[in-house]
Short mmCIF file of C-alpha atoms in Angstrom, two decimals:
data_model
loop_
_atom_site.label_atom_id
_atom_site.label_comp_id
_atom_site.label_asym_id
_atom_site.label_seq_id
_atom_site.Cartn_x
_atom_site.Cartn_y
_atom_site.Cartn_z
CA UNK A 1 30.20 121.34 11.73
CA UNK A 2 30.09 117.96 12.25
CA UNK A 3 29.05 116.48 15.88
CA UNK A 4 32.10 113.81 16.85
CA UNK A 5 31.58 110.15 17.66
CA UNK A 6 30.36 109.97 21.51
CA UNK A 7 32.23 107.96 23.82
CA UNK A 8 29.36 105.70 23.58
CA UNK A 9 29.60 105.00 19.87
CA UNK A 10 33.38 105.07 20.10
CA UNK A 11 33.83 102.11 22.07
CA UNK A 12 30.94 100.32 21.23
CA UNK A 13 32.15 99.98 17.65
CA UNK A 14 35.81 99.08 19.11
CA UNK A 15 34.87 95.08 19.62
CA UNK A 16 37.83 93.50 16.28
CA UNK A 17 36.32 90.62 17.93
CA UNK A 18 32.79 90.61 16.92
CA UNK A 19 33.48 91.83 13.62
CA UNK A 20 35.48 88.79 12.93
CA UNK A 21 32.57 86.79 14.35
CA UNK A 22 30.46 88.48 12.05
CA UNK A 23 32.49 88.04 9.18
CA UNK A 24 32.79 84.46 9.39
CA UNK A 25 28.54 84.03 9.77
CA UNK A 26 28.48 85.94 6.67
CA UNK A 27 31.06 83.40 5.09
CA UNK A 28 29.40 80.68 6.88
CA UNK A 29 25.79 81.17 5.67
CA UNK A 30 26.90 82.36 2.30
CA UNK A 31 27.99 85.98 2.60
CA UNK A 32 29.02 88.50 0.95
CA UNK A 33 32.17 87.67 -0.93
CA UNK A 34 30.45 85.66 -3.89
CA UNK A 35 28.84 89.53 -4.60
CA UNK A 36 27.18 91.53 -2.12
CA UNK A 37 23.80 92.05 -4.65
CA UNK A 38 23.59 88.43 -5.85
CA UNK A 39 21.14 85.82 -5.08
CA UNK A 40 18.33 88.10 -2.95
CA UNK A 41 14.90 88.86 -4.76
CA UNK A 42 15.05 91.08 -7.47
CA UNK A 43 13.42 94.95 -7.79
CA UNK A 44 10.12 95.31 -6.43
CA UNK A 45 7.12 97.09 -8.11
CA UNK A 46 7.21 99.67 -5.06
CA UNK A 47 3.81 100.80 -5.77
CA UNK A 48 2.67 97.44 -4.03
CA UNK A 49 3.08 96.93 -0.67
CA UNK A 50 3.49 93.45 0.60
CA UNK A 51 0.97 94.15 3.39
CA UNK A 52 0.51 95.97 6.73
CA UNK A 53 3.27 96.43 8.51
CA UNK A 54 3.64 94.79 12.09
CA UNK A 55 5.60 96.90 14.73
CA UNK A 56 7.24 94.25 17.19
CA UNK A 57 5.61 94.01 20.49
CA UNK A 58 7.11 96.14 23.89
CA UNK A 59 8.85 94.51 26.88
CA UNK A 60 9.04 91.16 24.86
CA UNK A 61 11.60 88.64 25.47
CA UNK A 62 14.54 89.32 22.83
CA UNK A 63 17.50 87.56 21.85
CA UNK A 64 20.06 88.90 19.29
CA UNK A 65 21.43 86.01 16.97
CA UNK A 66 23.47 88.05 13.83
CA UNK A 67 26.13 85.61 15.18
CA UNK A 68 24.71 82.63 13.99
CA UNK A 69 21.13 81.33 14.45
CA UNK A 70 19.99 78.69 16.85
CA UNK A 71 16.61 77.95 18.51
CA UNK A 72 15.58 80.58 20.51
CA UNK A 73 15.27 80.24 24.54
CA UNK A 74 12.22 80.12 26.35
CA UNK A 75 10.66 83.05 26.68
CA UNK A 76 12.21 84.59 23.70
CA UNK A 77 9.40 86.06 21.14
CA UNK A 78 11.44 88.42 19.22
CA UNK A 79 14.84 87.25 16.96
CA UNK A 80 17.13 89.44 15.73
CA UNK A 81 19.44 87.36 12.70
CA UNK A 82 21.80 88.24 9.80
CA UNK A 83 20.20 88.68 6.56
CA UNK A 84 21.48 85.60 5.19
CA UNK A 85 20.41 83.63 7.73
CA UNK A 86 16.38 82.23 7.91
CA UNK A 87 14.27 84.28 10.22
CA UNK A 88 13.23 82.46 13.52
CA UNK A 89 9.62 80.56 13.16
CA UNK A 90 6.68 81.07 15.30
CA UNK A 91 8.85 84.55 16.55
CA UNK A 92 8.64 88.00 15.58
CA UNK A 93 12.42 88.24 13.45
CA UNK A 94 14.24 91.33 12.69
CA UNK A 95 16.70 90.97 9.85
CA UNK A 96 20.09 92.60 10.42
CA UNK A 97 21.56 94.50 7.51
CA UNK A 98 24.89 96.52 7.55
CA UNK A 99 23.62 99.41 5.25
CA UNK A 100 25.81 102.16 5.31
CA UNK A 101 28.91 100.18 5.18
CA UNK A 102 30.26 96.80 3.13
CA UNK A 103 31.02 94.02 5.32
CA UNK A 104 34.71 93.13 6.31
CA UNK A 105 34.94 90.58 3.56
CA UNK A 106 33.37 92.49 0.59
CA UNK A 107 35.87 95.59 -0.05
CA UNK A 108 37.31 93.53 -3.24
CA UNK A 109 33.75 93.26 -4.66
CA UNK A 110 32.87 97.06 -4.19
CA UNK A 111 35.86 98.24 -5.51
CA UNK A 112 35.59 95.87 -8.41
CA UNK A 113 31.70 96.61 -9.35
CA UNK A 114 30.75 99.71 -7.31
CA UNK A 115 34.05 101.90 -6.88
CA UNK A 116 31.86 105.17 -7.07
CA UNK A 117 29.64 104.08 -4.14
CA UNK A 118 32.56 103.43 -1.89
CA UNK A 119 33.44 107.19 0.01
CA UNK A 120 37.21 107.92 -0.89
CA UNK A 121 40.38 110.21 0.76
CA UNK A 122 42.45 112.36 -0.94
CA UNK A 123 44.60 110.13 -2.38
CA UNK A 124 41.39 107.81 -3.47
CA UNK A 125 41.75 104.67 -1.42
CA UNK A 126 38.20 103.85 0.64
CA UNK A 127 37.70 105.40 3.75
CA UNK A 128 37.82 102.57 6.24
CA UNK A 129 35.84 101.64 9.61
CA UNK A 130 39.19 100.41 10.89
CA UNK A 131 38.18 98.97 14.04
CA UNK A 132 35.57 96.08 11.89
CA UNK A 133 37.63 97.01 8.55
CA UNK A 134 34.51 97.79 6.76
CA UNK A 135 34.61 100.53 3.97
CA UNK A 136 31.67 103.43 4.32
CA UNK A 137 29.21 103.86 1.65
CA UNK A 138 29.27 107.06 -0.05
CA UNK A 139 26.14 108.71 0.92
CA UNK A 140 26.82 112.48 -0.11
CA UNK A 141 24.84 112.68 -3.01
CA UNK A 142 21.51 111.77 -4.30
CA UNK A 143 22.98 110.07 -7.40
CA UNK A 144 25.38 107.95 -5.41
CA UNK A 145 22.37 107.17 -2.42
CA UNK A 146 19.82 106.24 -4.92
CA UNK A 147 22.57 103.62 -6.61
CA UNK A 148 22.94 102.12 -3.08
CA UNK A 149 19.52 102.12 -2.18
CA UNK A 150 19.09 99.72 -5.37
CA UNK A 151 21.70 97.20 -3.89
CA UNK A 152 20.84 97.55 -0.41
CA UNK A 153 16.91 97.58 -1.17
CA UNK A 154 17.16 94.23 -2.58
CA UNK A 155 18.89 92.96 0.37
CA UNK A 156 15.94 94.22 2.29
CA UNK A 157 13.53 92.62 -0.16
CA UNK A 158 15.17 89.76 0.45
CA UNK A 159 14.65 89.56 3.76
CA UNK A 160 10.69 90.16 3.36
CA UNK A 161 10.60 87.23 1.17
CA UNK A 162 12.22 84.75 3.64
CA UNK A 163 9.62 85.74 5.80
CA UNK A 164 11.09 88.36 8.19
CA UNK A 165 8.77 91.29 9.91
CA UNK A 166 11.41 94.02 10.71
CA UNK A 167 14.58 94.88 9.61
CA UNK A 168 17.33 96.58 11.33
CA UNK A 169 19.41 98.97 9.32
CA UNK A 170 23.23 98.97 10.55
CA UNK A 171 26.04 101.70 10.73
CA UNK A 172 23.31 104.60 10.69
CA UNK A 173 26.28 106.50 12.21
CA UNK A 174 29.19 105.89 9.72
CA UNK A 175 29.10 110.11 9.45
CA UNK A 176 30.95 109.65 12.58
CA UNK A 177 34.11 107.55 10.86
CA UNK A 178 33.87 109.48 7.41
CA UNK A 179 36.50 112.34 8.51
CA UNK A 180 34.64 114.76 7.90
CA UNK A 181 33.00 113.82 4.46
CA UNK A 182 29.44 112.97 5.21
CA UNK A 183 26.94 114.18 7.61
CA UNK A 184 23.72 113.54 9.37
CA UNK A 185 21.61 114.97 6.49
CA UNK A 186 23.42 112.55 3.81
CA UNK A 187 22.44 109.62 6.29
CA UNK A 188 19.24 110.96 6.95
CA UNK A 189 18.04 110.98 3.06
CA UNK A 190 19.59 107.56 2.86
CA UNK A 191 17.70 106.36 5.88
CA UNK A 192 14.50 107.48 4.51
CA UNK A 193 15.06 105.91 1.56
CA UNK A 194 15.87 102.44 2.77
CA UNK A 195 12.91 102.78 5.74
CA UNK A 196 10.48 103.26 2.76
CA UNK A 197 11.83 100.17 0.89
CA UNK A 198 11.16 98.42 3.83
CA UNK A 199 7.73 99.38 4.02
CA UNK A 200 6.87 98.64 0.70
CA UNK A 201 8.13 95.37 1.28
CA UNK A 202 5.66 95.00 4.38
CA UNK A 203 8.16 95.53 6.92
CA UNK A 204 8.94 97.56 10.06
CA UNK A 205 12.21 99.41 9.52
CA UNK A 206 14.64 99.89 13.03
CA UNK A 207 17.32 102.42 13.75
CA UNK A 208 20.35 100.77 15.12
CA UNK A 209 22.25 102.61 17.61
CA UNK A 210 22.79 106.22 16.80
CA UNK A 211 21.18 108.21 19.85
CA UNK A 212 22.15 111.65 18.63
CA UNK A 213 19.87 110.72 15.60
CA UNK A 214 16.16 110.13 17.22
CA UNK A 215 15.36 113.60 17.30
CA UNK A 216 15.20 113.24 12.88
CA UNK A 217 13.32 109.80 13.47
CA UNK A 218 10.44 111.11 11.55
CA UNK A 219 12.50 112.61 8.39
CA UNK A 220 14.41 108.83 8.55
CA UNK A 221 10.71 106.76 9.33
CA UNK A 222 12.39 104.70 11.62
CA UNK A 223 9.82 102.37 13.53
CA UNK A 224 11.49 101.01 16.20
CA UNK A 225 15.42 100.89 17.70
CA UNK A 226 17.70 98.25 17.93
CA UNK A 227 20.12 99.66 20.52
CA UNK A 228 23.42 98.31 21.85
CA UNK A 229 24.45 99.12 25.36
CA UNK A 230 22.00 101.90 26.04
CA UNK A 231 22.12 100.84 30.01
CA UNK A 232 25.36 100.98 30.02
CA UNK A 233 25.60 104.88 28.08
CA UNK A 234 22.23 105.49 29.64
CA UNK A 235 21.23 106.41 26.58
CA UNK A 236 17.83 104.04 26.89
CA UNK A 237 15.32 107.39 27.99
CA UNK A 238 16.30 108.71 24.70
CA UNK A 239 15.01 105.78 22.41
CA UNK A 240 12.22 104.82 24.49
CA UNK A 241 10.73 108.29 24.37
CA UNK A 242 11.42 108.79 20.69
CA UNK A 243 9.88 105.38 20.18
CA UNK A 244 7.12 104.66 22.79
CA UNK A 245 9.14 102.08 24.26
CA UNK A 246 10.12 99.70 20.98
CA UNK A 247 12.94 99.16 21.92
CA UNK A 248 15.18 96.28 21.54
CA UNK A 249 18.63 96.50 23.74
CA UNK A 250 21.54 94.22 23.81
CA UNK A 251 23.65 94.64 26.51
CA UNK A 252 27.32 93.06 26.51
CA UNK A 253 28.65 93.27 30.31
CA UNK A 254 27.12 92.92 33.41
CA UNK A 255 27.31 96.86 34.45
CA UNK A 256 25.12 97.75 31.52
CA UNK A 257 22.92 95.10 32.26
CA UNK A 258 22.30 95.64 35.84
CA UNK A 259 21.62 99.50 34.73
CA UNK A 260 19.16 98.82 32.23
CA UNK A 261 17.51 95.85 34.05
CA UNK A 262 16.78 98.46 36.96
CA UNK A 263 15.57 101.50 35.45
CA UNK A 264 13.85 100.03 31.83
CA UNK A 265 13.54 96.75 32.66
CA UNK A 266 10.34 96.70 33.03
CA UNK A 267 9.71 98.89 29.86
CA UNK A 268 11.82 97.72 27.08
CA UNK A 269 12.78 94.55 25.40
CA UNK A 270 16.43 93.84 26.74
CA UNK A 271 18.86 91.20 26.16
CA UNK A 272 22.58 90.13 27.81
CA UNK A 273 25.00 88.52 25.09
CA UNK A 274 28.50 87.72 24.32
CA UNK A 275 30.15 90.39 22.35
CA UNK A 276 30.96 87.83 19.73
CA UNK A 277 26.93 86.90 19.66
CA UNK A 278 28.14 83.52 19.45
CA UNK A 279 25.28 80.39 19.01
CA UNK A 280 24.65 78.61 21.74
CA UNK A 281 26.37 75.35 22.42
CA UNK A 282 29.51 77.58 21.83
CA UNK A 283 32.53 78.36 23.93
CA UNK A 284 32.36 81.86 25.37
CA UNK A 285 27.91 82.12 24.55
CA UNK A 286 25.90 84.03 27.11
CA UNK A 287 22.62 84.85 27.40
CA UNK A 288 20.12 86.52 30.24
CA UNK A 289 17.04 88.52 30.51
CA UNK A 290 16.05 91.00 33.07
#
């Protein structure tokens, strides 16, 4: 039996907006369209670790940038940005990559390259995230998660050779959108697989969202969260306790804010912005700390 989508996850993922936002940074800073797998670093030899991993620091000043990159504001000292984008110097940077499901503008390439590794319906069209329109990667077999974890792996080797410390690993929760045909335990062995690549690759590896997921944090080795709106689902104890407090929140109204100002403010790394994570310098940008 499969748990259903909270309310939390349900409207958090219900923003068309952002996902349009996001689409156009991918197009903007070369996205996906030209082929999801081209132009990142090739295979690693995984028996080599780039180097000690660094686990970013607690109750640091965060901002989250998949948006679009600009420079940091004062007081900032950890960056979160889209893959394609160059990590933030002189700050600790996160790398954002949507791992369990293909970005809004990339269904033509999957379907065209990877068909098998998109999860189907009955009738054998791709099983859509309709509120972002992003297809879900089949994850329900080992076969089909090892051919992903190729793709996606070099995508996260990409990001350790631009220089990036962490990355966060997107759409951990697309069981909750696959009617039925995945489940925790297919996300789970994915997960792990991906959190290892990013370890040999020197990097810390961060759950994103998911709170009904951070009791199997050790089966996934997950390092850290990336959480969105936990003040305002007061879902924030839950992460904090299943990660010692690395936790980086992004809060989008001024409810959620206040809440998680007040009662982990003082603990975890939290952040106010737009829920189009638009640059600065743009109409509609904000941006606060606790």
């Amino acid at each position: 039996m499969h748990a259903p989508a909270s309310p939390a996850s349900r409207e958090r993922r219900s923003v068309p907006a952002r996902a349009a936002a996001l689409a156009l940074a991918a197009v903007l800073l070369g996205g996906c369209a030209a082929g999801e797998d081209s132009g990142d670093a090739g295979e690693r030899d995984r028996g080599k670790a780039a180097g000690e991993v660094r686990l970013p620091p607690v109750h640091a000043g965060f901002d989250y940038q998949i948006g679009g990159p600009y420079s940091p504001p004062e007081g900032v000292r950890v960056v979160s940005r889209d893959r394609k984008a160059e990590p933030a110097a002189g700050h600790y940077s996160v790398c954002y990559v949507n791992a369990f499901q293909a970005q809004p503008n990339a269904l033509e390439w999957w379907d065209e390259h990877h068909p098998r590794l998109l999860l189907r319906d009955d009738e054998g069209e791709p099983v859509m995230d309709t509120d972002w329109d992003e297809a879900i990667f089949d994850t329900s077999s080992a076969g089909r998660r090892a051919e992903l974890a190729r793709i996606v792996g070099r995508w996260i080797d990409g990001c350790a050779d631009k220089g990036y410390q962490a990355v966060e690993l997107d759409n951990l929760d697309s069981y909750e959108r696959s009617d039925d045909r995945l489940d925790h335990a297919d996300n789970v062995a994915f997960a792990k697989l991906l959190t290892r690549r990013a370890h040999d690759s020197g990097m810390a590896a961060g759950q994103k969202n998911a709170a009904d997921m951070v009791g199997r944090r050790k089966a996934m080795g997950f390092d850290f969260a990336v959480t969105e709106q936990c003040g305002q689902y007061k879902e924030c104890e839950q992460y904090a306790k299943a990660y010692d407090d690395r936790v980086l929140d992004v809060e989008y109204d001024a409810k959620g804010m206040a809440n998680a100002c007040r009662t982990w403010g003082d603990r975890l790394s939290v952040v106010r912005r737009d829920l189009d994570v638009k640059p600065r310098g743009e109409k509609g940008y904000v941006f606060a700390h606790c």
